[in-house]
């Protein structure tokens, strides 16, 4: 189908901007002139300009005309190419996940909250009561799409995200990771290209490898999230089938997309026919009063697949998540059924019970306050213990801090030395397909600030100092050695 005239005009101007014909902060031809140049009406040019404004490429200056925005995609953008994941982090991630079960290792590595921050006692009572009341609960299958009661409770909770759903729109999954896998399987074929955030949650990178996909890494800033200008540019260049985004409290940057950016993202997806996989696993853990509407809430085309779980707020070990698959729902249900047949009955029922009796909201309020206080503490501790030049992120929620180390410090080396001292962390390399973020690390701050963990963070700071000094000394020797 032909694109509307205004879209064609917008694309031509966009190409000129991206090619540098129109430089940042310069005026583009006026409405009247453009209407003559493109041989279209002024109304059509106005629509095209408004589209370009929407895409962040130009901005109107009162009485002066339209100017090219100074924030242009950097020259790397043109080199963005689909990549495969070579699995370089499998061993490290495996080591890290096992380390998270070792009580002797300081728990800054995996994104797993300290157990006292989870409502374990309430769940324990619930499970015991359920088993007593209905021992059959262990011998019956809860077939896909999962417990009706739980799906009803999730539909009710999702009203807070702006989504009006029926229980039948929802499939229960084995955590959010399973939901993401199902979403990718339903929207792609092996060999397809998808877009991901960069840095991205490592579970997404591993899914890409297993499903034989290629991915384009779209930069994700700590403040504003995924770079939509670069996403649009990539979509013009490559046939992107799906895009995975974490609009709330992204892992690892902590960024949250504004409502304007969310609408812009939906528009891009619609223009380029991209399925949007919305990973909202940290959605309930935002520190702001009001959470932004989910992408799913404004999805009028059924192209958003909403994925989440209770792993970060109730019980990671229960492995209860869910997916709202939109137009892919039937496919997803079928795949979920074939892959796992059913989801454990006891855990679903216990969570449904917890949600139904209002305990969840109380628990969440407490958890958000606790995590926010922990964040402030973690930021201060890192900035005090690490050398000058270290930067920390300012996450809008969740439990993860993204740390930028001074350039001289290699995070992979730090990781190895830290593990030798029984301090967990995740190096930046784990978040990229292309060996980026070698001076970054991610810390889980949903930890207990007891003496042991305080000491571990201080020791980590000493390691960073030592690594920096080693490199500086090496440089010094190198510069002063005879050639
Ligand atoms: C962004 C993100 N998505 C998905 C997951 C997987 O969640 P689950 O444990 O529910 O499978 C995680 C886990 O850390 C995550 O950080």
Coordinates of C-alpha atoms and ligand atoms in Angstrom, one line a residue:
X1 CA 0.0 0.0 0.0
X2 CA 1.3 3.5 -0.9
X3 CA 2.3 5.6 2.1
X4 CA 0.3 8.8 2.7
X5 CA 1.8 11.8 0.9
X6 CA 2.8 13.6 4.1
X7 CA 4.7 10.5 5.2
X8 CA 6.6 10.5 1.9
X9 CA 7.5 14.2 2.3
X10 CA 8.6 13.6 5.9
X11 CA 10.8 10.7 4.9
X12 CA 12.5 12.7 2.2
X13 CA 13.3 15.6 4.6
X14 CA 14.4 13.1 7.2
X15 CA 16.8 11.5 4.8
X16 CA 18.3 15.0 4.1
X17 CA 18.6 15.7 7.8
X18 CA 20.3 12.3 8.5
X19 CA 22.6 12.7 5.6
X20 CA 23.7 16.1 6.9
X21 CA 22.2 18.2 4.1
X22 CA 20.4 20.2 6.7
X23 CA 22.7 20.7 9.7
X24 CA 21.7 20.9 13.3
X25 CA 20.3 24.2 14.4
X26 CA 19.8 25.4 10.8
X27 CA 16.4 26.3 9.3
X28 CA 14.8 23.9 6.9
X29 CA 12.8 25.4 3.9
X30 CA 9.6 27.1 4.9
X31 CA 6.1 25.6 4.5
X32 CA 5.5 27.6 1.3
X33 CA 8.8 26.7 -0.2
X34 CA 8.6 23.0 0.7
X35 CA 5.1 22.9 -0.7
X36 CA 6.5 24.2 -4.1
X37 CA 9.5 21.9 -3.9
X38 CA 7.5 18.7 -3.3
X39 CA 4.5 19.9 -5.3
X40 CA 2.1 19.2 -2.5
X41 CA -0.3 21.4 -0.5
X42 CA 0.8 23.5 2.4
X43 CA -1.5 21.4 4.6
X44 CA 0.4 18.2 3.6
X45 CA 3.8 19.9 4.4
X46 CA 2.3 20.9 7.8
X47 CA 1.4 17.3 8.5
X48 CA 4.9 16.2 7.4
X49 CA 6.6 18.8 9.7
X50 CA 4.5 17.7 12.6
X51 CA 5.5 14.1 12.0
X52 CA 9.2 15.2 12.0
X53 CA 8.7 17.1 15.2
X54 CA 7.1 14.0 16.7
X55 CA 10.2 12.1 15.7
X56 CA 12.4 14.7 17.4
X57 CA 14.1 15.7 14.1
X58 CA 12.9 19.3 13.9
X59 CA 11.4 21.9 16.2
X60 CA 9.3 25.0 15.5
X61 CA 10.7 28.3 16.7
X62 CA 8.0 31.0 17.0
X63 CA 8.1 33.5 14.1
X64 CA 11.3 31.9 12.8
X65 CA 10.3 28.6 11.2
X66 CA 11.4 25.0 11.7
X67 CA 15.0 24.2 12.8
X68 CA 16.9 20.9 12.8
X69 CA 17.2 19.5 16.3
X70 CA 20.7 19.5 17.6
X71 CA 20.5 16.0 19.0
X72 CA 21.2 14.0 15.9
X73 CA 22.0 10.3 15.9
X74 CA 25.7 9.9 16.2
X75 CA 27.8 8.5 13.4
X76 CA 27.6 5.0 15.0
X77 CA 23.9 5.0 14.1
X78 CA 24.6 4.4 10.4
X79 CA 26.8 1.5 11.4
X80 CA 24.1 -0.2 13.5
X81 CA 23.9 -3.7 12.1
X82 CA 22.0 -6.8 13.2
X83 CA 24.2 -9.1 15.3
X84 CA 24.0 -12.6 16.8
X85 CA 24.8 -13.4 20.4
X86 CA 28.0 -15.5 20.7
X87 CA 27.1 -16.6 24.2
X88 CA 30.3 -15.0 25.6
X89 CA 28.6 -14.5 29.0
X90 CA 27.0 -17.9 29.6
X91 CA 29.7 -19.1 32.0
X92 CA 29.8 -15.9 33.9
X93 CA 26.0 -15.7 34.2
X94 CA 25.8 -19.3 35.3
X95 CA 28.5 -18.6 37.9
X96 CA 26.7 -15.6 39.0
X97 CA 23.3 -17.3 39.4
X98 CA 24.9 -20.0 41.5
X99 CA 26.8 -17.4 43.5
X100 CA 23.4 -15.8 44.4
X101 CA 22.6 -19.0 46.3
X102 CA 25.9 -18.9 48.2
X103 CA 25.3 -17.0 51.5
X104 CA 29.1 -16.2 51.7
X105 CA 29.0 -14.1 48.6
X106 CA 27.9 -10.5 48.9
X107 CA 24.6 -10.3 47.0
X108 CA 25.2 -7.4 44.6
X109 CA 25.3 -9.6 41.5
X110 CA 21.9 -11.1 40.6
X111 CA 18.7 -9.0 40.6
X112 CA 17.3 -11.0 43.5
X113 CA 15.8 -9.1 46.5
X114 CA 16.9 -10.0 50.0
X115 CA 14.5 -12.6 51.3
X116 CA 13.2 -10.5 54.3
X117 CA 12.0 -7.9 51.7
X118 CA 9.6 -10.5 50.3
X119 CA 6.4 -11.5 51.9
X120 CA 7.7 -15.0 52.6
X121 CA 5.8 -15.5 55.9
X122 CA 2.5 -14.6 54.4
X123 CA 3.1 -17.0 51.5
X124 CA 4.2 -19.7 53.7
X125 CA 0.9 -19.5 55.7
X126 CA -1.0 -19.4 52.5
X127 CA 0.6 -22.5 51.1
X128 CA 0.2 -24.5 54.3
X129 CA -3.5 -23.5 54.5
X130 CA -4.1 -24.4 50.8
X131 CA -2.4 -27.8 51.2
X132 CA -4.5 -28.5 54.3
X133 CA -7.8 -27.4 52.8
X134 CA -7.3 -29.2 49.4
X135 CA -4.6 -31.8 49.2
X136 CA -5.7 -32.5 45.7
X137 CA -4.0 -29.3 44.8
X138 CA -0.8 -31.3 44.2
X139 CA -2.3 -33.9 42.1
X140 CA -4.3 -31.8 39.7
X141 CA -2.8 -30.0 36.6
X142 CA -3.5 -26.3 36.2
X143 CA -3.4 -26.3 32.4
X144 CA -2.5 -23.4 30.3
X145 CA -3.6 -20.5 30.2
X146 CA -3.4 -21.0 34.0
X147 CA -5.6 -20.3 37.1
X148 CA -8.7 -18.3 36.3
X149 CA -8.7 -16.8 39.7
X150 CA -5.1 -15.5 39.3
X151 CA -5.8 -14.2 35.8
X152 CA -8.8 -12.3 37.2
X153 CA -6.7 -10.8 39.9
X154 CA -4.0 -9.8 37.4
X155 CA -6.7 -8.2 35.1
X156 CA -7.8 -6.2 38.1
X157 CA -4.3 -5.1 39.0
X158 CA -3.5 -4.1 35.5
X159 CA -6.2 -1.5 35.7
X160 CA -3.4 0.5 37.4
X161 CA -1.4 0.4 34.2
X162 CA -4.3 1.7 32.2
X163 CA -5.1 -1.7 30.6
X164 CA -8.7 -2.9 30.6
X165 CA -8.4 -6.7 30.2
X166 CA -10.4 -9.9 30.6
X167 CA -9.0 -12.9 32.3
X168 CA -9.0 -14.6 28.8
X169 CA -6.5 -12.0 27.5
X170 CA -3.9 -13.3 29.9
X171 CA -1.7 -16.5 29.9
X172 CA 0.2 -17.5 33.1
X173 CA 3.9 -18.3 32.4
X174 CA 6.9 -19.6 34.3
X175 CA 8.2 -16.1 35.2
X176 CA 8.8 -13.2 33.0
X177 CA 11.7 -14.9 31.1
X178 CA 9.3 -17.6 29.9
X179 CA 6.9 -14.8 28.8
X180 CA 9.6 -13.1 26.8
X181 CA 10.6 -16.3 25.1
X182 CA 7.0 -17.0 24.2
X183 CA 6.6 -13.5 22.9
X184 CA 9.7 -13.8 20.7
X185 CA 8.6 -17.2 19.4
X186 CA 5.2 -15.9 18.5
X187 CA 6.5 -12.8 16.6
X188 CA 9.7 -14.1 14.9
X189 CA 11.2 -16.9 12.9
X190 CA 14.9 -18.0 13.1
X191 CA 17.1 -15.6 11.2
X192 CA 14.8 -12.6 11.8
X193 CA 16.0 -9.3 13.2
X194 CA 14.7 -7.7 16.3
X195 CA 15.6 -4.4 18.1
X196 CA 16.8 -4.4 21.7
X197 CA 17.9 -1.8 24.2
X198 CA 21.6 -1.3 24.7
X199 CA 22.5 -2.1 27.4
X200 CA 19.9 -4.9 27.6
X201 CA 18.8 -7.4 30.2
X202 CA 21.1 -10.4 29.6
X203 CA 18.2 -12.9 29.6
X204 CA 17.1 -11.2 26.3
X205 CA 20.5 -11.7 24.8
X206 CA 20.4 -15.4 25.7
X207 CA 16.9 -15.7 24.2
X208 CA 18.2 -14.2 21.0
X209 CA 20.9 -16.9 20.8
X210 CA 18.6 -19.8 21.5
X211 CA 16.0 -18.7 19.0
X212 CA 18.7 -18.0 16.3
X213 CA 17.7 -14.3 16.0
X214 CA 19.8 -11.3 15.1
X215 CA 19.5 -8.1 17.1
X216 CA 20.1 -4.4 16.5
X217 CA 21.2 -2.7 19.7
X218 CA 19.5 0.7 20.1
X219 CA 21.2 2.9 22.7
X220 CA 19.3 3.3 25.9
X221 CA 20.1 6.4 28.1
X222 CA 20.0 6.4 31.9
X223 CA 17.6 9.4 31.8
X224 CA 15.3 8.9 28.8
X225 CA 15.5 5.2 27.9
X226 CA 15.7 3.8 24.4
X227 CA 16.7 6.3 21.7
X228 CA 13.6 6.5 19.5
X229 CA 15.3 8.4 16.7
X230 CA 17.8 5.6 16.3
X231 CA 15.1 3.0 16.5
X232 CA 13.2 4.8 13.7
X233 CA 16.4 5.0 11.6
X234 CA 17.1 1.3 12.2
X235 CA 13.6 0.4 11.2
X236 CA 14.0 2.3 7.9
X237 CA 17.2 0.3 7.2
X238 CA 16.2 -3.2 8.4
X239 CA 13.1 -5.4 8.5
X240 CA 12.7 -5.4 12.3
X241 CA 10.1 -7.9 13.4
X242 CA 9.9 -7.2 17.1
X243 CA 11.4 -4.7 19.6
X244 CA 11.9 -5.6 23.3
X245 CA 11.6 -2.6 25.6
X246 CA 11.4 -2.1 29.3
X247 CA 9.5 1.1 29.7
X248 CA 9.6 1.2 33.5
X249 CA 12.9 1.1 35.5
X250 CA 14.9 -0.5 32.8
X251 CA 17.5 -3.2 33.7
X252 CA 20.3 -2.1 34.0
X253 CA 20.0 1.7 33.5
X254 CA 16.8 2.3 35.7
X255 CA 15.3 4.6 33.0
X256 CA 11.6 5.1 32.6
X257 CA 10.0 6.3 29.3
X258 CA 7.9 9.4 29.4
X259 CA 4.3 9.3 28.2
X260 CA 5.3 11.2 25.0
X261 CA 8.1 8.7 24.3
X262 CA 5.6 5.8 24.8
X263 CA 3.2 7.2 22.2
X264 CA 6.2 7.9 19.8
X265 CA 7.3 4.3 20.2
X266 CA 3.8 3.0 19.5
X267 CA 3.7 5.2 16.4
X268 CA 7.1 3.9 15.2
X269 CA 6.0 0.3 15.7
X270 CA 2.8 0.9 13.8
X271 CA 4.5 2.7 10.9
X272 CA 7.1 -0.1 10.5
X273 CA 4.8 -3.0 11.5
X274 CA 6.9 -4.0 14.5
X275 CA 5.6 -6.2 17.4
X276 CA 6.4 -4.5 20.7
X277 CA 7.4 -6.8 23.5
X278 CA 6.9 -4.8 26.7
X279 CA 8.9 -6.2 29.6
X280 CA 7.4 -4.7 32.7
X281 CA 8.9 -6.9 35.4
X282 CA 9.9 -3.8 37.5
X283 CA 6.7 -1.9 36.7
X284 CA 5.3 -2.2 40.2
X285 CA 8.5 -1.0 41.8
X286 CA 8.5 2.6 40.6
X287 CA 9.2 5.3 43.2
X288 CA 7.0 8.0 41.6
X289 CA 3.4 8.5 42.9
X290 CA 1.7 7.7 39.6
X291 CA 3.0 5.1 37.1
X292 CA 2.9 5.9 33.4
X293 CA 0.3 4.0 31.4
X294 CA 1.7 0.8 29.9
X295 CA 2.3 0.6 26.2
X296 CA -0.3 -2.0 26.1
X297 CA -2.9 0.5 27.4
X298 CA -2.7 2.5 24.2
X299 CA -2.2 -0.3 21.8
X300 CA -5.1 -0.2 19.4
X301 CA -3.6 -2.7 17.0
X302 CA -2.9 -5.7 19.3
X303 CA 0.8 -5.4 18.5
X304 CA 2.0 -5.1 22.1
X305 CA 2.9 -8.2 24.0
X306 CA 3.0 -7.3 27.7
X307 CA 5.2 -9.5 29.8
X308 CA 5.7 -9.4 33.6
X309 CA 6.0 -11.5 36.8
X310 CA 5.9 -11.5 40.5
X311 CA 9.6 -12.4 40.8
X312 CA 10.8 -9.0 41.9
X313 CA 8.0 -8.1 44.3
X314 CA 6.6 -11.4 45.7
X315 CA 8.6 -14.5 45.2
X316 CA 11.2 -15.2 42.5
X317 CA 11.2 -18.9 43.4
X318 CA 7.5 -19.3 42.7
X319 CA 8.2 -18.7 39.0
X320 CA 4.8 -17.0 38.3
X321 CA 4.6 -14.5 35.5
X322 CA 2.2 -13.7 32.7
X323 CA 1.8 -12.4 29.2
X324 CA -0.9 -10.4 27.5
X325 CA -0.4 -11.4 23.9
X326 CA -2.7 -9.1 21.9
X327 CA -3.1 -10.4 18.4
X328 CA -0.6 -13.2 19.1
X329 CA -2.6 -14.6 22.1
X330 CA -3.8 -17.8 20.5
X331 CA -0.3 -18.7 19.2
X332 CA 1.2 -17.9 22.6
X333 CA -1.3 -20.1 24.5
X334 CA -0.6 -22.9 22.1
X335 CA 3.2 -22.6 22.5
X336 CA 2.9 -22.3 26.3
X337 CA 0.8 -25.4 26.4
X338 CA 3.2 -27.4 24.2
X339 CA 6.2 -26.2 26.2
X340 CA 5.0 -26.7 29.7
X341 CA 1.5 -28.1 29.6
X342 CA 0.7 -26.5 33.0
X343 CA 2.0 -24.1 35.7
X344 CA 2.3 -25.3 39.3
X345 CA -1.1 -25.0 41.0
X346 CA 0.0 -24.2 44.5
X347 CA 2.1 -21.2 43.7
X348 CA -0.6 -19.7 41.4
X349 CA -3.3 -20.2 44.0
X350 CA -1.1 -18.7 46.8
X351 CA -0.3 -15.6 44.8
X352 CA -4.0 -15.2 43.7
X353 CA -4.9 -15.4 47.4
X354 CA -2.3 -12.8 48.3
X355 CA -3.5 -10.4 45.6
X356 CA -7.1 -10.9 46.5
X357 CA -6.8 -10.0 50.1
X358 CA -5.2 -6.7 49.6
X359 CA -1.9 -7.6 51.3
X360 CA 0.0 -6.9 48.0
X361 CA -0.6 -3.2 48.0
X362 CA 0.6 -2.8 51.5
X363 CA 3.6 -4.9 50.8
X364 CA 4.4 -2.9 47.6
X365 CA 4.2 0.5 49.4
X366 CA 6.7 -0.8 52.0
X367 CA 9.0 -2.3 49.4
X368 CA 9.2 0.8 47.3
X369 CA 10.1 2.9 50.3
X370 CA 12.7 0.4 51.4
X371 CA 14.3 0.1 47.9
X372 CA 14.3 3.9 47.5
X373 CA 16.1 4.3 50.9
X374 CA 18.5 1.5 49.9
X375 CA 19.2 3.2 46.6
X376 CA 20.2 6.5 48.3
X377 CA 22.5 4.5 50.6
X378 CA 24.0 2.5 47.8
X379 CA 24.7 5.7 45.7
X380 CA 26.4 7.4 48.6
X381 CA 28.5 4.3 49.5
X382 CA 29.7 3.8 46.0
X383 CA 30.6 7.5 45.4
X384 CA 32.4 7.5 48.8
X385 CA 34.3 4.3 48.2
X386 CA 35.1 4.4 44.5
X387 CA 37.6 6.8 42.9
X388 CA 36.7 10.2 41.5
X389 CA 35.3 10.0 38.0
X390 CA 32.9 7.2 39.0
X391 CA 29.3 7.9 38.1
X392 CA 26.1 6.3 39.3
X393 CA 22.7 6.1 37.7
X394 CA 19.5 7.6 39.2
X395 CA 17.0 4.8 38.6
X396 CA 13.3 5.7 38.8
X397 CA 12.5 2.4 40.5
X398 CA 13.5 -1.2 40.8
X399 CA 16.6 -2.4 42.6
X400 CA 19.5 -2.0 40.2
X401 CA 22.3 0.6 40.1
X402 CA 24.3 1.1 36.9
X403 CA 27.8 2.3 37.7
X404 CA 30.2 3.9 35.2
X405 CA 33.8 3.4 36.3
X406 CA 36.7 5.7 35.5
X407 CA 38.0 4.8 32.0
X408 CA 41.1 3.1 33.3
X409 CA 39.2 0.4 35.1
X410 CA 38.1 -2.7 33.3
X411 CA 34.9 -4.1 34.8
X412 CA 35.7 -7.7 33.8
X413 CA 38.9 -7.6 35.7
X414 CA 37.1 -6.1 38.6
X415 CA 34.5 -8.9 38.5
X416 CA 37.2 -11.6 38.7
X417 CA 38.9 -10.0 41.6
X418 CA 35.7 -9.2 43.4
X419 CA 34.5 -12.8 43.0
X420 CA 37.8 -14.0 44.4
X421 CA 36.9 -11.9 47.5
X422 CA 33.4 -13.2 47.5
X423 CA 31.7 -10.0 46.3
X424 CA 29.0 -10.4 43.6
X425 CA 28.5 -7.9 40.8
X426 CA 27.6 -8.0 37.1
X427 CA 30.1 -6.5 34.6
X428 CA 28.8 -4.3 31.8
X429 CA 29.8 -6.7 29.1
X430 CA 27.0 -9.0 30.1
X431 CA 24.5 -6.4 28.7
X432 CA 25.7 -6.2 25.2
X433 CA 26.1 -8.3 22.0
X434 CA 29.1 -6.2 20.9
X435 CA 31.5 -6.0 23.8
X436 CA 30.3 -2.6 25.0
X437 CA 30.1 -1.3 28.6
X438 CA 33.5 -2.6 29.6
X439 CA 33.8 0.2 32.2
X440 CA 30.3 -0.4 33.7
X441 CA 28.9 -2.6 36.3
X442 CA 25.5 -3.3 37.8
X443 CA 24.8 -3.6 41.5
X444 CA 21.7 -5.1 43.1
X445 CA 20.8 -2.8 46.0
X446 CA 17.8 -4.8 47.3
X447 CA 20.2 -6.0 50.0
X448 CA 20.4 -5.8 53.8
X449 CA 22.9 -3.1 54.8
X450 CA 24.5 -5.2 57.5
X451 CA 28.1 -4.9 58.5
X452 CA 29.1 -7.6 56.1
X453 CA 27.6 -6.0 53.0
X454 CA 28.8 -2.6 54.0
X455 CA 32.3 -3.9 54.2
X456 CA 32.0 -5.7 50.9
X457 CA 31.0 -2.5 49.1
X458 CA 33.9 -0.7 50.7
X459 CA 36.3 -3.5 49.7
X460 CA 34.9 -3.3 46.2
X461 CA 35.8 0.4 46.2
X462 CA 39.4 -0.5 47.2
X463 CA 39.6 -3.0 44.3
X464 CA 38.5 -0.3 41.9
X465 CA 41.2 2.1 43.3
X466 CA 43.8 -0.6 43.0
X467 CA 42.9 -1.4 39.4
X468 CA 43.0 2.3 38.5
X469 CA 46.4 2.8 40.2
X470 CA 47.8 -0.3 38.4
X471 CA 46.8 1.1 35.0
X472 CA 48.0 4.6 35.8
X473 CA 51.4 3.1 37.0
X474 CA 51.6 1.0 33.9
X475 CA 51.0 4.0 31.7
X476 CA 53.6 6.0 33.6
X477 CA 56.2 3.2 33.2
X478 CA 55.3 3.0 29.5
X479 CA 55.6 6.7 28.9
X480 CA 58.9 6.9 30.7
X481 CA 60.5 3.8 29.4
X482 CA 63.2 4.1 26.6
X483 CA 61.8 3.3 23.2
Ligands
LIG1 C1 14.3 -6.9 32.8 C2 14.0 -8.3 33.2 N1 13.1 -9.0 32.5 C3 12.8 -10.3 32.9 C4 13.4 -10.9 33.9 C5 13.1 -12.3 34.3 O1 12.1 -12.4 35.3 P1 11.7 -13.8 35.9 O2 12.6 -14.1 37.1 O3 10.3 -13.5 36.4 O4 11.7 -14.8 34.9 C6 14.4 -10.2 34.7 C7 15.1 -10.8 35.8 O5 16.0 -10.3 36.4 C8 14.7 -8.9 34.3 O6 15.6 -8.2 35.0

